[in-house]
Amino acid sequence: MPSSLGLAVALLVSFVSAVSSCTQQEKGYLLQFHAAMASPRLAELVSSRSIAVLDVSFNRLTGALRELPPSPAPGRPLQVLDISSNLFAGDFPSWKAMENMIALNASNNSFAGPIPTHFCDSSPSLAVLDLSRNKFSGGIPQALGDCSMLRVLNAGYNNLRGTLPDELFNATSLEHLSFRDNELHGVLDEAHVINLRNLVTLNLGRNNFSGRIPDSIGELKRMEAAYFDQNIMSGELPAALSNCTYLVTVDLKINVFSGELSKFNFSNLPNLKTFDLMDNNFTGTIPESIYSCSNLTALRLSANNLHGQLLPRISDLKHLTFLSLSVNSFKNITNALHILKNCRQLTILLIGKNFRGELMPEYERFDGFENLQVLDIGACQLLGKIPLWISKLAKLEMSRLSNNQLSGSIPDWIKALKYLFYLDISNNSLTGEIPTALMDMPMLKSEKTEAHLDPRVFKLPVYIGISRQYCKPIALPKVLDLGNNKFTGEIPVEIGRLKSLLSLNLSSNDLTGQIPQSICNLTRLLVLDLSNNNLTGAIPSALNSLHSLSAFNVSSNDLEGPIPSGG
Ligand SMILES: *[C@@H]1O[C@H](CO)[C@@H](O)[C@H](O)[C@H]1NC(C)=O
Ligand SMILES: *[C@@H]1O[C@H](CO)[C@@H](O)[C@H](O)[C@H]1NC(C)=O
Ligand SMILES: *[C@@H]1O[C@H](CO)[C@@H](O)[C@H](O)[C@H]1NC(C)=O
Ligand SMILES: *[C@@H]1O[C@H](CO)[C@@H](O)[C@H](O)[C@H]1NC(C)=O
Ligand SMILES: *[C@@H]1O[C@H](CO)[C@@H](O)[C@H](O)[C@H]1NC(C)=O
Ligand SMILES: *[C@@H]1O[C@H](CO)[C@@H](O)[C@H](O)[C@H]1NC(C)=O
Ligand SMILES: *[C@@H]1O[C@H](CO)[C@@H](O)[C@H](O)[C@H]1NC(C)=O
Ligand SMILES: *[C@@H]1O[C@H](CO)[C@@H](O)[C@H](O)[C@H]1NC(C)=O
Ligand SMILES: *[C@@H]1O[C@H](CO)[C@@H](O)[C@H](O)[C@H]1NC(C)=O
Ligand SMILES: *[C@@H]1O[C@H](CO)[C@@H](O)[C@H](O)[C@H]1NC(C)=O
Ligand SMILES: *[C@@H]1O[C@H](CO)[C@@H](O)[C@H](O)[C@H]1NC(C)=O
Ligand SMILES: *[C@@H]1O[C@H](CO)[C@@H](O)[C@H](O)[C@H]1NC(C)=O
């Protein structure tokens, strides 16, 4: 929530004066709150006759908050209370006498039990209420609907159950509303949604909401961000959504929305930057009108039932950095790459599981893709060779060409890709020896552990593999996966150079000879799979020194001798 505590920020100016009215000693105390003393002391501060703004966020304050005695005559002056990011627990007290409270941030503690119902009876001016990241349970209190001044309500990341109460939609001043990541269910009511005309962000992601997006959403003309992701919502994308012309972010991923996507008219959404429909049941082609959203930076249509070919107009999307079309039925990869290489800002391109059985394109001349860092063309059953144009992708860091039917050998130019740290060419029909060129790949040789990839390139969290796990870019490991091919010959001794490798898979090939001792130099390895080859000799005992190894497989070979223990 960008401007959420905007008001509070303004009030923080008065924080300075409020604090300076404390004694010097008290000021110091504010900064070094002693955990054990916290709760009683906090109650005193909250009840103080002079403090208007109290910010004790990001401390290690523990315990439960105490109830307060009745308010003194002119009322308590406290307007802004930020107790967020501490270790408070227990029920939230029913502080009945907080008549001047404007902003309360209790987020990121361990408060449990129901959300108190009193908030706006006792604090009629409450504008900002952040209860997110606690353990609140039970239903959403109807009384929140009485909060006529409430602009920000964030109760995300709790254990709330039940439906959105009808009364909630009486809080018509709401601009930012989030119940993300709870256990809420129910259908969004056409007639109620319309009341929240001031909404700028609506975040209902990661719950159990069902039913359609109501047409009345088109009346929420100020809406900039809508998150309905990870629910069980269905129906078409309502045409009315195109009336929300300020939309910047739309996230509908992981639902069961359906219908002909090309029926939706994107022409009225010039501000759209992020549009995520991953894992739904949309059909048809990519609507041409989407190419008019010239601000679009991240577009994900993966895991739907879309088909057709890309149109050249996609290169009108000058700011597009993230494009995922994976797991659909798109055709003509030659055409797709030819067009996409003109999206000059593109850094992440995920188009795997399409183009079934086509030929891996080669180009006479190839330019474009200047900024491409991640390329996934896995699971397309593509025929052909590892194409030369990949050598022109000077910024390439991760490449997945696995689960195709590529043949031929690994080209020597691979070592020219100086930023490549993740190469998965497993499950193809590649032949020849494992080239020593691979052992000269700069990123895999480098002693530096951290991957080079700038996390900011992931405009959207990337799901790698079928396990649908969130893959934090920062955690992307250095990987070399050549498994399930037809490689022959010995494992090169030079393998010992790939010091920063975390995962090495050479399984299911026709490799012969001994496991080279130098493999023991790969001290960072977490995964080593040499299974299903024709390797002979002993397992190097020095493998004991690979302390990080968590998966080790040398089965189905002709190895002999003792199995290394310890390590
Ligand atoms: C509440 O505080 C947390 C930090 O503890 C901050 O991230 C969040 O934005 C604040 N909430 C509002 C509404 O400003
Ligand atoms: C929550 O609080 C912890 C410290 O208690 C802090 O490290 C963390 O960044 C906070 N998280 C958020 C989202 O503010
Ligand atoms: C609040 O909402 C309820 C249910 O939607 C409605 O019956 C009631 O009239 C509303 N109250 C006010 C004061 O608007
Ligand atoms: C979500 O809904 C489904 C089916 O309606 C139900 O089986 C499931 O338990 C619900 N999950 C939660 C967390 O409420
Ligand atoms: C968009 O709003 C206009 C005017 O408010 C209305 O006439 C039109 O029907 C709306 N369009 C859709 C698709 O709801
Ligand atoms: C989409 O909307 C634009 C602007 O409102 C309009 O000019 C265009 O004709 C519409 N396209 C379709 C296919 O309805
Ligand atoms: C793109 O976004 C910027 C702000 O980020 C805005 O100023 C501009 O008008 C938008 N472009 C279009 C075509 O609307
Ligand atoms: C997706 O759509 C197809 C037809 O369009 C339908 O057969 C299928 O049941 C739908 N799947 C889900 C999960 O709704
Ligand atoms: C694929 O695209 C290329 C280049 O745009 C075009 O020449 C070719 O006809 C297309 N193939 C099919 C089968 O549509
Ligand atoms: C290997 O790739 C083929 C497609 O070329 C696919 O059908 C098969 O499931 C893949 N095998 C594994 C183990 O991923
Ligand atoms: C392991 O690395 C060290 C230093 O980097 C080198 O001297 C040694 O020869 C390597 N051992 C093998 C077996 O490659
Ligand atoms: C690998 O071993 C299998 C059976 O042990 C044998 O059939 C095959 O010819 C061997 N391959 C090579 C390349 O030695």
Short mmCIF file of N, CA and C in Angstrom, two decimals, residues 385-502:
data_model
loop_
_atom_site.label_atom_id
_atom_site.label_comp_id
_atom_site.label_asym_id
_atom_site.label_seq_id
_atom_site.Cartn_x
_atom_site.Cartn_y
_atom_site.Cartn_z
N LYS A 385 18.76 -28.58 -33.36
CA LYS A 385 19.98 -28.51 -32.55
C LYS A 385 19.91 -27.35 -31.56
N ILE A 386 20.86 -27.30 -30.65
CA ILE A 386 20.96 -26.10 -29.80
C ILE A 386 21.35 -24.97 -30.74
N PRO A 387 20.48 -23.97 -30.89
CA PRO A 387 20.67 -23.02 -31.99
C PRO A 387 21.75 -21.97 -31.70
N LEU A 388 22.41 -21.59 -32.78
CA LEU A 388 23.52 -20.63 -32.69
C LEU A 388 23.08 -19.28 -32.14
N TRP A 389 21.81 -18.90 -32.42
CA TRP A 389 21.39 -17.57 -31.97
C TRP A 389 21.46 -17.40 -30.47
N ILE A 390 21.42 -18.50 -29.74
CA ILE A 390 21.51 -18.38 -28.28
C ILE A 390 22.86 -17.78 -27.89
N SER A 391 23.88 -18.04 -28.71
CA SER A 391 25.21 -17.49 -28.40
C SER A 391 25.23 -15.97 -28.49
N LYS A 392 24.21 -15.40 -29.12
CA LYS A 392 24.15 -13.93 -29.26
C LYS A 392 23.46 -13.27 -28.07
N LEU A 393 22.93 -14.07 -27.17
CA LEU A 393 22.20 -13.51 -26.03
C LEU A 393 23.21 -13.17 -24.93
N ALA A 394 23.84 -12.01 -25.10
CA ALA A 394 25.01 -11.68 -24.29
C ALA A 394 24.71 -11.59 -22.80
N LYS A 395 23.44 -11.37 -22.44
CA LYS A 395 23.14 -11.21 -21.01
C LYS A 395 22.48 -12.44 -20.40
N LEU A 396 22.43 -13.51 -21.17
CA LEU A 396 21.69 -14.70 -20.70
C LEU A 396 22.27 -15.25 -19.39
N GLU A 397 21.38 -15.49 -18.43
CA GLU A 397 21.81 -16.02 -17.14
C GLU A 397 21.19 -17.38 -16.83
N MET A 398 19.96 -17.57 -17.29
CA MET A 398 19.31 -18.85 -17.05
C MET A 398 18.70 -19.32 -18.35
N SER A 399 18.91 -20.60 -18.65
CA SER A 399 18.33 -21.11 -19.88
C SER A 399 17.82 -22.52 -19.66
N ARG A 400 16.59 -22.74 -20.04
CA ARG A 400 16.01 -24.07 -19.95
C ARG A 400 15.57 -24.52 -21.33
N LEU A 401 16.21 -25.59 -21.81
CA LEU A 401 15.85 -26.18 -23.10
C LEU A 401 15.49 -27.64 -22.89
N SER A 402 15.18 -27.99 -21.65
CA SER A 402 14.95 -29.39 -21.30
C SER A 402 13.66 -29.92 -21.91
N ASN A 403 13.53 -31.24 -21.90
CA ASN A 403 12.32 -31.91 -22.40
C ASN A 403 11.95 -31.52 -23.83
N ASN A 404 12.96 -31.49 -24.67
CA ASN A 404 12.72 -31.36 -26.11
C ASN A 404 13.31 -32.59 -26.77
N GLN A 405 13.50 -32.52 -28.08
CA GLN A 405 14.13 -33.67 -28.76
C GLN A 405 15.35 -33.19 -29.52
N LEU A 406 16.08 -32.25 -28.90
CA LEU A 406 17.24 -31.67 -29.57
C LEU A 406 18.33 -32.72 -29.72
N SER A 407 19.02 -32.65 -30.86
CA SER A 407 20.09 -33.61 -31.10
C SER A 407 21.39 -32.84 -31.36
N GLY A 408 22.45 -33.57 -31.70
CA GLY A 408 23.73 -32.92 -31.92
C GLY A 408 24.45 -32.73 -30.59
N SER A 409 25.58 -32.02 -30.64
CA SER A 409 26.39 -31.91 -29.44
C SER A 409 26.25 -30.53 -28.80
N ILE A 410 26.85 -30.40 -27.63
CA ILE A 410 26.84 -29.09 -26.96
C ILE A 410 27.90 -28.24 -27.66
N PRO A 411 27.49 -27.09 -28.20
CA PRO A 411 28.46 -26.27 -28.94
C PRO A 411 29.49 -25.62 -28.03
N ASP A 412 30.69 -25.44 -28.57
CA ASP A 412 31.78 -24.84 -27.79
C ASP A 412 31.52 -23.39 -27.43
N TRP A 413 30.67 -22.72 -28.23
CA TRP A 413 30.43 -21.31 -27.92
C TRP A 413 29.73 -21.09 -26.59
N ILE A 414 29.29 -22.16 -25.97
CA ILE A 414 28.54 -22.04 -24.72
C ILE A 414 29.34 -21.23 -23.68
N LYS A 415 30.68 -21.38 -23.74
CA LYS A 415 31.50 -20.72 -22.72
C LYS A 415 31.55 -19.21 -22.91
N ALA A 416 31.06 -18.74 -24.07
CA ALA A 416 31.05 -17.30 -24.31
C ALA A 416 29.91 -16.60 -23.56
N LEU A 417 28.97 -17.40 -23.08
CA LEU A 417 27.84 -16.80 -22.33
C LEU A 417 28.31 -16.53 -20.91
N LYS A 418 28.85 -15.34 -20.74
CA LYS A 418 29.64 -15.13 -19.53
C LYS A 418 28.81 -14.94 -18.28
N TYR A 419 27.49 -14.77 -18.41
CA TYR A 419 26.66 -14.64 -17.21
C TYR A 419 25.81 -15.87 -16.93
N LEU A 420 25.88 -16.86 -17.81
CA LEU A 420 25.02 -18.03 -17.66
C LEU A 420 25.40 -18.83 -16.42
N PHE A 421 24.43 -18.99 -15.50
CA PHE A 421 24.73 -19.78 -14.30
C PHE A 421 23.74 -20.91 -14.09
N TYR A 422 22.76 -21.00 -14.97
CA TYR A 422 21.74 -22.05 -14.84
C TYR A 422 21.49 -22.58 -16.24
N LEU A 423 21.91 -23.82 -16.47
CA LEU A 423 21.71 -24.41 -17.80
C LEU A 423 21.07 -25.78 -17.65
N ASP A 424 19.87 -25.89 -18.15
CA ASP A 424 19.16 -27.16 -18.10
C ASP A 424 18.84 -27.61 -19.52
N ILE A 425 19.60 -28.61 -19.98
CA ILE A 425 19.34 -29.16 -21.31
C ILE A 425 19.01 -30.65 -21.17
N SER A 426 18.47 -31.00 -20.00
CA SER A 426 18.18 -32.41 -19.74
C SER A 426 17.04 -32.93 -20.61
N ASN A 427 16.98 -34.26 -20.71
CA ASN A 427 15.90 -34.92 -21.45
C ASN A 427 15.78 -34.44 -22.89
N ASN A 428 16.88 -34.55 -23.61
CA ASN A 428 16.89 -34.34 -25.05
C ASN A 428 17.59 -35.54 -25.67
N SER A 429 18.03 -35.42 -26.90
CA SER A 429 18.77 -36.52 -27.52
C SER A 429 20.17 -36.06 -27.89
N LEU A 430 20.76 -35.27 -27.02
CA LEU A 430 22.09 -34.72 -27.32
C LEU A 430 23.15 -35.80 -27.23
N THR A 431 24.15 -35.68 -28.09
CA THR A 431 25.17 -36.71 -28.19
C THR A 431 26.57 -36.11 -28.05
N GLY A 432 27.56 -36.95 -28.20
CA GLY A 432 28.95 -36.50 -28.13
C GLY A 432 29.45 -36.51 -26.70
N GLU A 433 30.68 -36.05 -26.53
CA GLU A 433 31.26 -36.02 -25.19
C GLU A 433 30.82 -34.74 -24.49
N ILE A 434 30.97 -34.74 -23.18
CA ILE A 434 30.71 -33.51 -22.44
C ILE A 434 31.88 -32.58 -22.73
N PRO A 435 31.67 -31.47 -23.42
CA PRO A 435 32.80 -30.66 -23.87
C PRO A 435 33.48 -29.93 -22.72
N THR A 436 34.79 -29.80 -22.81
CA THR A 436 35.50 -29.05 -21.76
C THR A 436 35.12 -27.58 -21.80
N ALA A 437 34.54 -27.14 -22.91
CA ALA A 437 34.06 -25.76 -22.98
C ALA A 437 33.10 -25.46 -21.83
N LEU A 438 32.30 -26.47 -21.48
CA LEU A 438 31.35 -26.28 -20.37
C LEU A 438 32.08 -25.97 -19.06
N MET A 439 33.30 -26.51 -18.96
CA MET A 439 34.06 -26.33 -17.72
C MET A 439 34.72 -24.96 -17.67
N ASP A 440 34.53 -24.22 -18.77
CA ASP A 440 35.10 -22.87 -18.81
C ASP A 440 34.02 -21.81 -18.68
N MET A 441 32.83 -22.22 -18.28
CA MET A 441 31.77 -21.22 -18.16
C MET A 441 32.05 -20.32 -16.97
N PRO A 442 32.22 -19.03 -17.25
CA PRO A 442 32.72 -18.11 -16.21
C PRO A 442 31.91 -18.12 -14.92
N MET A 443 30.58 -18.15 -15.04
CA MET A 443 29.79 -18.06 -13.81
C MET A 443 29.88 -19.31 -12.96
N LEU A 444 30.10 -20.46 -13.61
CA LEU A 444 30.15 -21.70 -12.85
C LEU A 444 31.53 -21.91 -12.23
N LYS A 445 32.53 -21.30 -12.87
CA LYS A 445 33.89 -21.37 -12.34
C LYS A 445 34.10 -20.41 -11.19
N SER A 446 33.38 -19.29 -11.29
CA SER A 446 33.62 -18.20 -10.34
C SER A 446 33.41 -18.68 -8.90
N GLU A 447 34.21 -18.18 -8.02
CA GLU A 447 34.10 -18.55 -6.61
C GLU A 447 32.94 -17.83 -5.95
N LYS A 448 32.45 -16.82 -6.63
CA LYS A 448 31.38 -16.03 -6.02
C LYS A 448 30.13 -16.90 -5.91
N THR A 449 29.55 -16.93 -4.73
CA THR A 449 28.38 -17.78 -4.53
C THR A 449 27.11 -17.15 -5.06
N GLU A 450 26.96 -15.87 -4.82
CA GLU A 450 25.67 -15.28 -5.15
C GLU A 450 25.48 -15.27 -6.66
N ALA A 451 24.26 -15.62 -7.04
CA ALA A 451 23.93 -15.59 -8.45
C ALA A 451 23.88 -14.14 -8.89
N HIS A 452 24.15 -13.93 -10.14
CA HIS A 452 24.28 -12.59 -10.65
C HIS A 452 22.92 -11.93 -10.89
N LEU A 453 21.92 -12.76 -11.14
CA LEU A 453 20.63 -12.25 -11.59
C LEU A 453 20.06 -11.21 -10.64
N ASP A 454 19.77 -10.06 -11.18
CA ASP A 454 19.19 -8.98 -10.40
C ASP A 454 17.74 -9.35 -10.07
N PRO A 455 17.42 -9.49 -8.78
CA PRO A 455 16.08 -9.93 -8.41
C PRO A 455 14.99 -9.03 -9.00
N ARG A 456 15.33 -7.80 -9.28
CA ARG A 456 14.31 -6.88 -9.79
C ARG A 456 13.80 -7.28 -11.17
N VAL A 457 14.54 -8.15 -11.88
CA VAL A 457 14.06 -8.55 -13.20
C VAL A 457 12.80 -9.41 -13.09
N PHE A 458 12.63 -10.04 -11.94
CA PHE A 458 11.43 -10.85 -11.78
C PHE A 458 10.27 -9.96 -11.37
N LYS A 459 9.61 -9.43 -12.37
CA LYS A 459 8.47 -8.56 -12.09
C LYS A 459 7.38 -9.37 -11.40
N LEU A 460 7.35 -10.66 -11.69
CA LEU A 460 6.39 -11.54 -11.05
C LEU A 460 7.16 -12.72 -10.50
N PRO A 461 6.70 -13.28 -9.39
CA PRO A 461 7.39 -14.46 -8.86
C PRO A 461 7.31 -15.59 -9.88
N VAL A 462 8.40 -16.26 -10.08
CA VAL A 462 8.44 -17.30 -11.11
C VAL A 462 8.26 -18.66 -10.46
N TYR A 463 7.44 -19.46 -11.08
CA TYR A 463 7.22 -20.81 -10.60
C TYR A 463 8.04 -21.73 -11.48
N ILE A 464 8.98 -22.41 -10.90
CA ILE A 464 9.81 -23.29 -11.70
C ILE A 464 9.42 -24.73 -11.43
N GLY A 465 9.25 -25.48 -12.49
CA GLY A 465 8.91 -26.89 -12.33
C GLY A 465 7.43 -27.06 -12.09
N ILE A 466 7.01 -28.28 -11.96
CA ILE A 466 5.59 -28.55 -11.81
C ILE A 466 5.16 -28.41 -10.37
N SER A 467 6.14 -28.34 -9.46
CA SER A 467 5.77 -28.31 -8.05
C SER A 467 5.17 -26.97 -7.66
N ARG A 468 5.16 -26.04 -8.58
CA ARG A 468 4.53 -24.75 -8.35
C ARG A 468 5.08 -24.05 -7.13
N GLN A 469 6.33 -24.24 -6.89
CA GLN A 469 6.88 -23.57 -5.74
C GLN A 469 7.31 -22.17 -6.10
N TYR A 470 7.07 -21.28 -5.20
CA TYR A 470 7.59 -19.94 -5.38
C TYR A 470 9.09 -20.03 -5.42
N CYS A 471 9.66 -19.44 -6.40
CA CYS A 471 11.10 -19.51 -6.49
C CYS A 471 11.65 -18.12 -6.31
N LYS A 472 12.16 -17.83 -5.17
CA LYS A 472 12.75 -16.52 -4.96
C LYS A 472 13.99 -16.41 -5.83
N PRO A 473 14.05 -15.38 -6.66
CA PRO A 473 15.18 -15.26 -7.58
C PRO A 473 16.52 -15.28 -6.84
N ILE A 474 16.52 -14.74 -5.67
CA ILE A 474 17.75 -14.67 -4.91
C ILE A 474 18.26 -16.08 -4.61
N ALA A 475 17.31 -17.02 -4.59
CA ALA A 475 17.68 -18.38 -4.21
C ALA A 475 17.98 -19.25 -5.42
N LEU A 476 17.97 -18.68 -6.59
CA LEU A 476 18.22 -19.50 -7.77
C LEU A 476 19.64 -20.05 -7.73
N PRO A 477 19.75 -21.35 -7.77
CA PRO A 477 21.06 -21.96 -7.62
C PRO A 477 21.81 -22.04 -8.96
N LYS A 478 23.11 -22.24 -8.86
CA LYS A 478 23.90 -22.50 -10.05
C LYS A 478 23.75 -23.98 -10.40
N VAL A 479 23.25 -24.22 -11.58
CA VAL A 479 22.82 -25.56 -11.94
C VAL A 479 23.37 -25.94 -13.32
N LEU A 480 23.82 -27.19 -13.42
CA LEU A 480 24.17 -27.75 -14.72
C LEU A 480 23.46 -29.10 -14.83
N ASP A 481 22.49 -29.16 -15.72
CA ASP A 481 21.69 -30.37 -15.83
C ASP A 481 21.78 -30.91 -17.26
N LEU A 482 22.52 -32.01 -17.40
CA LEU A 482 22.69 -32.64 -18.71
C LEU A 482 22.04 -34.02 -18.72
N GLY A 483 21.24 -34.31 -17.69
CA GLY A 483 20.67 -35.64 -17.51
C GLY A 483 19.80 -36.09 -18.67
N ASN A 484 19.63 -37.41 -18.78
CA ASN A 484 18.70 -37.98 -19.74
C ASN A 484 18.96 -37.53 -21.18
N ASN A 485 20.21 -37.71 -21.60
CA ASN A 485 20.60 -37.47 -22.99
C ASN A 485 21.37 -38.69 -23.46
N LYS A 486 22.20 -38.50 -24.50
CA LYS A 486 22.97 -39.64 -25.00
C LYS A 486 24.45 -39.33 -25.00
N PHE A 487 24.88 -38.59 -23.99
CA PHE A 487 26.29 -38.23 -23.92
C PHE A 487 27.14 -39.48 -23.67
N THR A 488 28.31 -39.49 -24.31
CA THR A 488 29.22 -40.62 -24.17
C THR A 488 30.58 -40.12 -23.68
N GLY A 489 31.50 -41.04 -23.50
CA GLY A 489 32.84 -40.68 -23.08
C GLY A 489 32.92 -40.52 -21.57
N GLU A 490 34.05 -39.98 -21.12
CA GLU A 490 34.29 -39.87 -19.69
C GLU A 490 33.87 -38.51 -19.15
N ILE A 491 33.65 -38.45 -17.86
CA ILE A 491 33.39 -37.16 -17.22
C ILE A 491 34.73 -36.40 -17.21
N PRO A 492 34.81 -35.22 -17.82
CA PRO A 492 36.10 -34.54 -17.90
C PRO A 492 36.66 -34.21 -16.51
N VAL A 493 37.95 -34.40 -16.36
CA VAL A 493 38.61 -34.06 -15.09
C VAL A 493 38.37 -32.60 -14.73
N GLU A 494 38.26 -31.78 -15.78
CA GLU A 494 38.10 -30.33 -15.58
C GLU A 494 36.80 -29.97 -14.86
N ILE A 495 35.95 -30.97 -14.63
CA ILE A 495 34.70 -30.70 -13.93
C ILE A 495 34.98 -30.04 -12.57
N GLY A 496 36.17 -30.34 -12.03
CA GLY A 496 36.57 -29.78 -10.74
C GLY A 496 36.68 -28.27 -10.74
N ARG A 497 36.63 -27.67 -11.93
CA ARG A 497 36.72 -26.21 -12.00
C ARG A 497 35.40 -25.52 -11.64
N LEU A 498 34.31 -26.25 -11.73
CA LEU A 498 32.99 -25.61 -11.58
C LEU A 498 32.66 -25.45 -10.10
N LYS A 499 33.52 -24.69 -9.44
CA LYS A 499 33.54 -24.64 -7.97
C LYS A 499 32.25 -24.14 -7.34
N SER A 500 31.50 -23.32 -8.07
CA SER A 500 30.34 -22.73 -7.40
C SER A 500 29.04 -23.47 -7.73
N LEU A 501 29.17 -24.58 -8.40
CA LEU A 501 27.98 -25.35 -8.77
C LEU A 501 27.25 -25.89 -7.54
N LEU A 502 25.93 -25.76 -7.53
CA LEU A 502 25.14 -26.32 -6.43
C LEU A 502 24.45 -27.61 -6.84
#
